[in-house]
Amino acid sequence: MKIHEYQAKALLAARGIAVPQGRVATSVDEAVAAVRPLVEASGVPVVVVKSQIHAGGRGKGRFQEHPDLGGVNVVLDGRGGDLAAAEQKVRALAEKMLGSTLVTVQTGPEGKPVQRLYVEQGVDIARELYVSVVLDRTTGRNVVIASTEGGTEIEEVAEHTPEKILRETVDPAIGLAPFQARRLGFALGLSGEALAKGVAFLTALERAAVDLDTDLLEVNPLVVTGAGDVLALDAKMSIDANALYRHDDVVALRDLAEEDPAEVEASKYGLSFIKLDGTIGCLVNGAGLAMSTMDIIQHEGGSPANFLDVGGSATTENVTAAFKIITRDPNVKGIFVNIFGGIMRCDTIANGVVQAVKDVGLQVPLVVRLEGTNVELGRRIVEEAGIPGLQSANDMRDGARKIVEATR
Ligand code: ADP
Ligand code: MG
């Protein structure tokens, strides 16, 4: 699960990690109101207005509606004490940024609408570094990654100058060892007080990653200020979905507006929905059957638009919801219901599909293949419903062929 930069920074600050002061704003007035207290509290007459979206590359991104405007904007007018001018600038920026669509290398060409801003104190940047804590699934351990090339996409550093990426694998029993943190600190070119602060920062960051169950915790840039302080200027955090049960505070930070609406709707019913880019909607039970259904559709010359896994314990209501989610996708030109009833009963699926067709109608061809528990009853329910455009299939291959044929 992803969260916003300002939320990640609050979680880090609570764990002793230095971050700049800032205030979140969802309206123009809130953004303007943030300027004065921020300047007074931080003593810095510069503020930065940052778009909050679940994607990076904002600084270099551009707004669709304002092609000359980036996603991160520095306002200098507070210098010389002209707060009113700074507030005026922030107002003008917030009016343009809020509600507009920001396109970055990470959002894809369609971009993401900006609904929240983070107004942050300006930081006097002497150096921009890169650090992150990522889970290495091969070793099952966290790795602390660091580079002197902060501010740039780490993928680019990895491609062009891989020798500039440093790694320390963390022993979970002891955490990031002092010698490892120092080794990274030296390699980042830190010395004196900045080295001590950098070592403390890296150690606390790795602890925060474990404490919060992140699968990615990236600080890019980590900055050294003119005064020698070490601060997280940006924070990107993704929390392992399987660990959310022990982080109620993190779950509360979920911003549904940032997530795919169909996936949000599906998760309400305990369904797993994955959107793909083909034309055949797939309603299946179990991840294994989902994989083989996609394979066989491809094998028969079609391509899946999504797969929706209703799992093993769905009710008729859940199946109805699942079917509606699939039919709502305009890319879906046909639907393949492929169920192997084990714990899941075929009649439950059949009732769900029939109910959904009654509720919302059916504009596209539908192929149903049922097998397993209560299969006779399930087939009878589907047949007796007399759904136009429906075909039954004897097995998976037969079903895949029929739906590919019908959508051609
Ligand atoms: P993104 O990675 O999405 O582009 P960042 O938060 O890293 O967004 O910001 C991009 C750049 O903007 C940073 O590399 C830094 O140079 C500048 N910047 C961000 N926040 C501040 C700040 N509070 N003060 C000064 N400069 C900032
Ligand atoms: Mg960044």
Coordinates of C-alpha atoms and ligand atoms in Angstrom, one line a residue:
M1 CA 0.0 0.0 0.0
K2 CA 1.4 3.4 -1.0
I3 CA 1.0 6.6 1.0
H4 CA 1.7 10.3 0.3
E5 CA 5.0 12.0 0.9
Y6 CA 3.6 14.1 3.8
Q7 CA 2.2 11.0 5.5
A8 CA 5.5 9.2 5.1
K9 CA 7.4 12.1 6.5
A10 CA 5.1 12.2 9.6
L11 CA 5.7 8.5 10.2
L12 CA 9.5 9.0 9.8
A13 CA 9.5 12.1 12.1
A14 CA 7.8 10.1 14.8
R15 CA 10.7 7.7 14.6
G16 CA 13.4 10.3 15.1
I17 CA 14.2 11.0 11.5
A18 CA 14.9 14.6 10.5
V19 CA 12.4 16.1 8.0
P20 CA 11.6 19.7 7.1
Q21 CA 8.5 21.2 8.6
G22 CA 5.4 21.3 6.4
R23 CA 1.6 21.5 6.3
V24 CA -0.8 19.6 4.1
A25 CA -3.5 21.5 2.2
T26 CA -6.6 20.3 0.3
S27 CA -7.8 23.8 -0.7
V28 CA -6.2 27.0 -1.9
D29 CA -7.0 28.8 1.3
E30 CA -5.4 26.1 3.4
A31 CA -2.2 26.3 1.3
V32 CA -2.1 30.1 1.8
A33 CA -2.8 29.8 5.5
A34 CA 0.2 27.4 5.8
V35 CA 2.8 30.0 4.8
R36 CA 2.9 32.3 7.8
P37 CA 3.0 29.7 10.6
L38 CA 5.6 27.7 8.6
V39 CA 7.8 30.7 8.1
E40 CA 7.5 31.7 11.7
A41 CA 8.1 28.2 13.0
S42 CA 11.0 27.3 10.8
G43 CA 12.6 30.8 10.6
V44 CA 13.1 30.1 6.9
P45 CA 11.5 32.7 4.6
V46 CA 11.2 30.3 1.7
V47 CA 8.4 27.7 1.1
V48 CA 8.0 24.9 -1.4
V49 CA 4.6 23.9 -2.8
K50 CA 4.6 20.1 -3.5
S51 CA 2.0 18.1 -5.3
Q52 CA 0.9 15.0 -3.4
I53 CA 0.3 12.0 -5.7
H54 CA 1.3 8.4 -5.4
A55 CA 4.0 8.7 -7.9
G56 CA 7.5 10.2 -8.0
G57 CA 9.3 12.4 -10.6
R58 CA 7.1 15.3 -9.6
G59 CA 9.8 17.9 -9.8
K60 CA 10.4 17.2 -13.5
G61 CA 6.8 16.4 -14.2
R62 CA 4.4 18.9 -15.9
F63 CA 0.7 19.7 -15.5
Q64 CA -1.4 18.9 -18.5
E65 CA -3.4 22.1 -18.0
H66 CA -0.3 24.2 -17.4
P67 CA 2.6 22.8 -19.5
D68 CA 5.1 25.3 -18.0
L69 CA 4.4 24.4 -14.4
G70 CA 6.2 21.5 -12.6
G71 CA 4.9 19.5 -9.7
V72 CA 7.3 21.0 -7.1
N73 CA 7.6 24.8 -6.9
V74 CA 9.8 27.0 -4.7
V75 CA 8.5 30.3 -3.6
L76 CA 11.2 32.7 -2.6
D77 CA 9.2 35.9 -1.8
G78 CA 9.3 35.4 1.9
R79 CA 12.9 36.7 1.7
G80 CA 13.2 40.2 3.1
G81 CA 10.1 39.5 5.1
D82 CA 7.6 40.0 2.4
L83 CA 5.2 37.4 3.6
A84 CA 2.2 38.9 1.8
A85 CA 4.0 38.5 -1.5
A86 CA 4.8 34.8 -0.7
E87 CA 1.2 34.1 0.2
Q88 CA 0.1 35.7 -3.0
K89 CA 2.5 33.4 -5.0
V90 CA 1.3 30.3 -3.1
R91 CA -2.3 31.3 -3.8
A92 CA -1.6 31.6 -7.6
L93 CA 0.3 28.2 -7.5
A94 CA -2.3 26.4 -5.5
E95 CA -5.1 27.6 -7.8
K96 CA -3.3 26.1 -10.8
M97 CA -2.0 22.9 -9.1
L98 CA -5.1 21.8 -7.2
G99 CA -7.5 19.9 -9.5
S100 CA -5.0 19.8 -12.4
T101 CA -3.4 16.6 -13.7
L102 CA 0.3 16.1 -13.2
V103 CA 2.2 13.9 -15.7
T104 CA 5.5 12.4 -14.6
V105 CA 7.7 9.5 -15.7
Q106 CA 6.0 7.4 -13.1
T107 CA 2.3 8.3 -13.7
G108 CA 2.1 7.2 -17.3
P109 CA 0.9 9.6 -20.1
E110 CA -2.6 10.0 -18.5
G111 CA -1.1 11.6 -15.4
K112 CA -2.7 11.8 -11.9
P113 CA -5.0 14.5 -10.6
V114 CA -3.5 16.6 -7.7
Q115 CA -6.0 16.8 -4.8
R116 CA -3.6 17.6 -2.0
L117 CA -0.6 19.9 -1.7
Y118 CA 2.2 19.9 0.8
V119 CA 3.5 23.3 1.7
E120 CA 7.0 22.9 3.1
Q121 CA 9.8 25.0 4.5
G122 CA 12.5 25.8 2.0
V123 CA 15.7 24.0 2.7
D124 CA 19.2 25.3 1.9
I125 CA 20.5 22.4 -0.1
A126 CA 24.3 21.8 -0.2
R127 CA 24.2 18.2 -1.4
E128 CA 21.5 15.8 -2.7
L129 CA 22.1 12.1 -1.9
Y130 CA 20.0 9.0 -2.4
V131 CA 19.2 6.4 0.2
S132 CA 16.6 3.6 0.4
V133 CA 15.7 0.5 2.3
V134 CA 14.3 -2.3 0.1
L135 CA 13.4 -5.8 0.7
D136 CA 15.6 -8.2 -1.3
R137 CA 13.3 -11.1 -1.9
T138 CA 16.1 -13.4 -2.9
T139 CA 17.9 -13.2 0.4
G140 CA 14.8 -12.3 2.4
R141 CA 16.7 -9.4 4.0
N142 CA 16.5 -5.6 3.8
V143 CA 19.2 -3.9 1.8
V144 CA 20.2 -0.3 2.5
I145 CA 21.0 1.3 -0.9
A146 CA 22.9 4.7 -1.1
S147 CA 24.3 6.9 -3.8
T148 CA 25.9 10.3 -4.1
E149 CA 23.6 10.8 -7.1
G150 CA 20.6 12.1 -5.2
G151 CA 17.7 13.8 -6.9
T152 CA 18.1 11.6 -10.1
E153 CA 16.0 8.6 -10.8
I154 CA 18.0 5.7 -9.2
E155 CA 17.1 3.5 -12.3
E156 CA 19.2 5.9 -14.4
V157 CA 22.1 5.8 -12.0
A158 CA 21.9 2.0 -12.0
E159 CA 22.0 1.9 -15.8
H160 CA 24.7 4.4 -16.6
T161 CA 26.9 4.5 -13.5
P162 CA 26.2 1.3 -11.5
E163 CA 29.5 1.7 -9.5
K164 CA 27.9 4.7 -7.8
I165 CA 25.3 2.5 -6.1
L166 CA 26.3 1.2 -2.7
R167 CA 24.6 -1.6 -0.9
E168 CA 24.6 -3.0 2.6
T169 CA 22.6 -6.1 3.4
V170 CA 21.1 -6.0 6.9
D171 CA 21.2 -8.9 9.3
P172 CA 17.6 -8.9 10.8
A173 CA 18.9 -10.0 14.2
I174 CA 21.1 -6.8 14.6
G175 CA 19.8 -4.3 12.2
L176 CA 22.1 -2.0 10.3
A177 CA 25.4 -2.4 12.1
P178 CA 27.4 0.7 13.1
F179 CA 30.3 -0.2 10.8
Q180 CA 27.8 -0.6 7.9
A181 CA 26.2 2.8 8.5
R182 CA 29.7 4.4 8.7
R183 CA 30.8 2.6 5.6
L184 CA 27.8 4.1 3.7
G185 CA 28.4 7.5 5.3
F186 CA 32.0 7.6 4.2
A187 CA 31.1 6.5 0.7
L188 CA 28.5 9.3 0.6
G189 CA 31.3 11.7 1.2
L190 CA 30.1 12.7 4.7
S191 CA 32.5 13.9 7.3
G192 CA 32.6 15.4 10.8
E193 CA 29.2 16.3 12.2
A194 CA 27.4 15.5 9.0
L195 CA 28.8 12.0 9.1
A196 CA 27.5 11.5 12.7
K197 CA 24.1 12.8 11.6
G198 CA 24.2 10.6 8.5
V199 CA 25.0 7.5 10.4
A200 CA 22.2 8.2 12.9
F201 CA 19.8 8.9 10.0
L202 CA 20.6 5.6 8.1
T203 CA 20.3 3.6 11.3
A204 CA 17.0 5.2 12.2
L205 CA 15.7 4.8 8.6
E206 CA 16.5 1.1 8.6
R207 CA 14.7 0.7 11.9
A208 CA 11.7 2.6 10.6
A209 CA 11.5 0.2 7.6
V210 CA 11.4 -2.8 9.9
D211 CA 9.0 -1.2 12.3
L212 CA 6.6 -0.1 9.6
D213 CA 6.9 -3.3 7.4
T214 CA 7.8 -1.3 4.3
D215 CA 8.7 -3.1 1.1
L216 CA 10.1 0.2 -0.1
L217 CA 11.3 3.2 1.8
E218 CA 13.1 5.7 -0.4
V219 CA 14.5 9.1 0.6
N220 CA 15.5 10.9 -2.6
P221 CA 17.0 13.3 -2.1
L222 CA 18.5 13.0 1.4
V223 CA 20.0 16.4 1.7
V224 CA 23.0 17.9 3.6
T225 CA 22.1 21.5 4.3
G226 CA 24.5 24.5 4.2
A227 CA 24.5 24.3 8.0
G228 CA 25.6 20.6 7.9
D229 CA 22.2 19.1 8.9
V230 CA 21.0 15.9 7.3
L231 CA 17.3 15.8 6.3
A232 CA 14.8 13.7 4.3
L233 CA 13.6 16.1 1.6
D234 CA 11.5 13.5 -0.1
A235 CA 10.0 10.3 1.2
K236 CA 8.4 7.5 -0.7
M237 CA 6.9 4.6 1.3
S238 CA 5.1 1.5 0.4
I239 CA 3.9 -0.8 3.1
D240 CA 3.7 -4.6 2.7
A241 CA -0.1 -5.3 2.2
N242 CA 0.3 -8.5 4.2
A243 CA 1.4 -6.6 7.3
L244 CA -1.3 -4.0 7.3
Y245 CA -3.2 -5.9 10.0
R246 CA -0.7 -4.7 12.5
H247 CA -0.6 -1.1 11.3
D248 CA -4.1 0.5 11.9
D249 CA -2.5 3.9 11.9
V250 CA -1.1 3.3 8.4
V251 CA -4.3 1.8 7.0
A252 CA -6.0 5.1 8.1
L253 CA -3.7 7.0 5.7
R254 CA -5.1 5.1 2.7
D255 CA -6.1 7.6 -0.1
L256 CA -8.7 5.8 -2.2
A257 CA -8.6 8.6 -4.7
E258 CA -5.1 7.5 -5.7
E259 CA -6.1 3.9 -6.4
D260 CA -7.8 2.3 -9.4
P261 CA -11.6 2.6 -8.7
A262 CA -12.4 -0.9 -9.9
E263 CA -9.7 -2.3 -7.6
V264 CA -11.1 -0.3 -4.6
E265 CA -14.6 -1.5 -5.4
A266 CA -13.4 -5.1 -5.6
S267 CA -11.5 -4.9 -2.3
K268 CA -14.7 -3.8 -0.6
Y269 CA -16.1 -7.3 -1.4
G270 CA -12.9 -9.1 -0.6
L271 CA -12.2 -9.8 -4.3
S272 CA -8.9 -9.5 -6.0
F273 CA -9.2 -7.5 -9.3
I274 CA -6.2 -7.0 -11.6
K275 CA -6.7 -4.8 -14.6
L276 CA -4.9 -5.8 -17.8
D277 CA -5.0 -4.3 -21.3
G278 CA -6.8 -6.9 -23.4
T279 CA -10.5 -7.4 -24.2
I280 CA -11.8 -10.5 -22.4
G281 CA -13.0 -10.1 -18.8
C282 CA -12.3 -13.2 -16.7
L283 CA -14.2 -14.2 -13.6
V284 CA -12.4 -17.1 -11.9
N285 CA -11.8 -18.6 -8.5
G286 CA -8.2 -19.0 -7.2
A287 CA -5.0 -17.4 -8.4
G288 CA -3.8 -20.6 -10.1
L289 CA -6.9 -20.9 -12.2
A290 CA -6.6 -17.2 -13.0
M291 CA -3.1 -17.7 -14.4
S292 CA -4.1 -20.7 -16.5
T293 CA -7.2 -19.0 -17.7
M294 CA -5.1 -16.1 -19.0
D295 CA -2.7 -18.5 -20.6
I296 CA -5.3 -20.4 -22.4
I297 CA -7.1 -17.2 -23.6
Q298 CA -3.7 -16.1 -25.1
H299 CA -3.1 -19.5 -26.5
E300 CA -6.4 -19.3 -28.4
G301 CA -5.5 -15.9 -29.8
G302 CA -7.3 -13.6 -27.4
S303 CA -6.1 -11.3 -24.5
P304 CA -7.5 -10.8 -21.0
A305 CA -8.9 -7.4 -20.0
N306 CA -8.5 -8.3 -16.3
F307 CA -8.9 -11.1 -14.0
L308 CA -11.2 -11.1 -11.1
D309 CA -10.6 -13.7 -8.5
V310 CA -13.7 -14.3 -6.3
G311 CA -11.6 -16.6 -4.0
G312 CA -13.0 -19.7 -2.3
S313 CA -15.7 -18.3 0.0
A314 CA -17.6 -15.7 -2.0
T315 CA -21.3 -15.3 -1.6
T316 CA -23.8 -14.8 -4.3
E317 CA -23.7 -11.1 -3.5
N318 CA -19.9 -11.0 -4.0
V319 CA -20.2 -12.7 -7.3
T320 CA -22.8 -10.3 -8.4
A321 CA -20.5 -7.4 -7.5
A322 CA -17.6 -9.1 -9.3
F323 CA -19.6 -9.5 -12.5
K324 CA -20.7 -5.9 -12.4
I325 CA -17.1 -4.6 -11.9
I326 CA -16.1 -6.6 -15.0
T327 CA -19.0 -5.3 -17.2
R328 CA -18.3 -1.7 -16.2
D329 CA -14.9 -1.8 -18.0
P330 CA -15.4 -0.4 -21.5
N331 CA -12.5 -2.5 -22.8
V332 CA -14.4 -5.7 -22.1
K333 CA -15.7 -7.1 -25.3
G334 CA -16.6 -10.5 -23.8
I335 CA -16.7 -12.3 -20.5
F336 CA -15.4 -15.7 -19.6
V337 CA -16.6 -17.2 -16.3
N338 CA -14.2 -20.1 -15.5
I339 CA -14.9 -21.8 -12.2
F340 CA -13.7 -24.9 -10.6
G341 CA -15.9 -25.4 -7.6
G342 CA -14.1 -27.0 -4.7
I343 CA -15.1 -25.1 -1.6
M344 CA -16.8 -22.6 -3.9
R345 CA -20.1 -24.1 -5.1
C346 CA -21.1 -23.8 -8.8
D347 CA -24.6 -22.8 -7.9
T348 CA -23.4 -19.8 -5.9
I349 CA -21.5 -18.6 -8.9
A350 CA -24.4 -19.3 -11.2
N351 CA -26.8 -17.3 -9.0
G352 CA -24.4 -14.4 -8.8
V353 CA -24.0 -14.2 -12.5
V354 CA -27.7 -14.5 -13.2
Q355 CA -28.5 -11.8 -10.6
A356 CA -25.9 -9.5 -12.0
V357 CA -27.2 -9.9 -15.6
K358 CA -30.7 -9.2 -14.2
D359 CA -29.5 -6.1 -12.5
V360 CA -27.3 -4.5 -15.2
G361 CA -28.0 -6.4 -18.4
L362 CA -25.5 -7.9 -20.6
Q363 CA -24.1 -6.1 -23.7
V364 CA -21.3 -8.5 -24.5
P365 CA -21.0 -12.3 -25.2
L366 CA -20.7 -14.5 -22.1
V367 CA -19.1 -17.9 -21.9
V368 CA -19.6 -19.9 -18.7
R369 CA -17.6 -23.0 -17.8
L370 CA -18.5 -24.6 -14.5
E371 CA -16.9 -27.7 -13.0
G372 CA -16.9 -29.3 -9.5
T373 CA -19.1 -29.0 -6.5
N374 CA -22.9 -28.7 -7.4
V375 CA -22.0 -28.4 -11.1
E376 CA -25.3 -29.9 -12.3
L377 CA -27.3 -27.4 -10.2
G378 CA -25.1 -24.5 -11.4
R379 CA -25.5 -25.4 -15.1
R380 CA -29.3 -25.7 -14.6
I381 CA -29.6 -22.3 -13.0
V382 CA -27.6 -20.7 -15.8
E383 CA -29.6 -22.4 -18.5
E384 CA -33.0 -21.7 -17.0
A385 CA -32.2 -18.0 -16.7
G386 CA -32.3 -17.9 -20.5
I387 CA -29.6 -15.2 -20.8
P388 CA -29.2 -14.1 -24.4
G389 CA -25.7 -14.3 -25.8
L390 CA -24.7 -16.9 -23.3
Q391 CA -22.8 -20.0 -24.2
S392 CA -21.9 -22.9 -22.0
A393 CA -18.5 -24.6 -22.3
N394 CA -17.5 -28.2 -21.5
D395 CA -14.0 -27.4 -20.4
M396 CA -11.4 -24.6 -20.2
R397 CA -10.1 -24.9 -23.8
D398 CA -13.6 -25.1 -25.2
G399 CA -14.6 -22.0 -23.2
A400 CA -11.5 -20.1 -24.2
R401 CA -12.1 -20.9 -27.9
K402 CA -15.7 -19.8 -27.6
I403 CA -15.1 -16.5 -26.0
V404 CA -12.2 -15.6 -28.3
E405 CA -14.4 -16.5 -31.3
A406 CA -17.3 -14.5 -30.0
T407 CA -15.2 -11.4 -29.4
R408 CA -13.4 -11.5 -32.7
Ligands
ADP1 P1 10.1 14.2 -6.8 O1 11.1 13.2 -6.5 O2 8.8 13.6 -7.0 O3 10.5 15.0 -8.0 P2 11.1 15.8 -4.5 O4 10.4 15.9 -3.3 O5 12.3 14.9 -4.6 O6 10.0 15.3 -5.6 O7 11.4 17.2 -5.1 C1 12.1 17.5 -6.3 C2 13.2 18.5 -6.0 O8 12.7 19.7 -5.5 C3 14.3 18.0 -5.0 O9 15.3 17.2 -5.6 C4 14.8 19.3 -4.5 O10 15.8 19.8 -5.3 C5 13.6 20.2 -4.6 N1 12.9 20.4 -3.3 C6 12.0 19.6 -2.8 N2 11.6 19.9 -1.6 C7 12.3 21.0 -1.2 C8 12.4 21.9 -0.1 N3 11.6 21.7 1.0 N4 13.3 22.9 -0.1 C9 14.1 23.1 -1.2 N5 14.0 22.3 -2.3 C10 13.2 21.3 -2.3
MG2 MG 12.3 12.8 -4.9

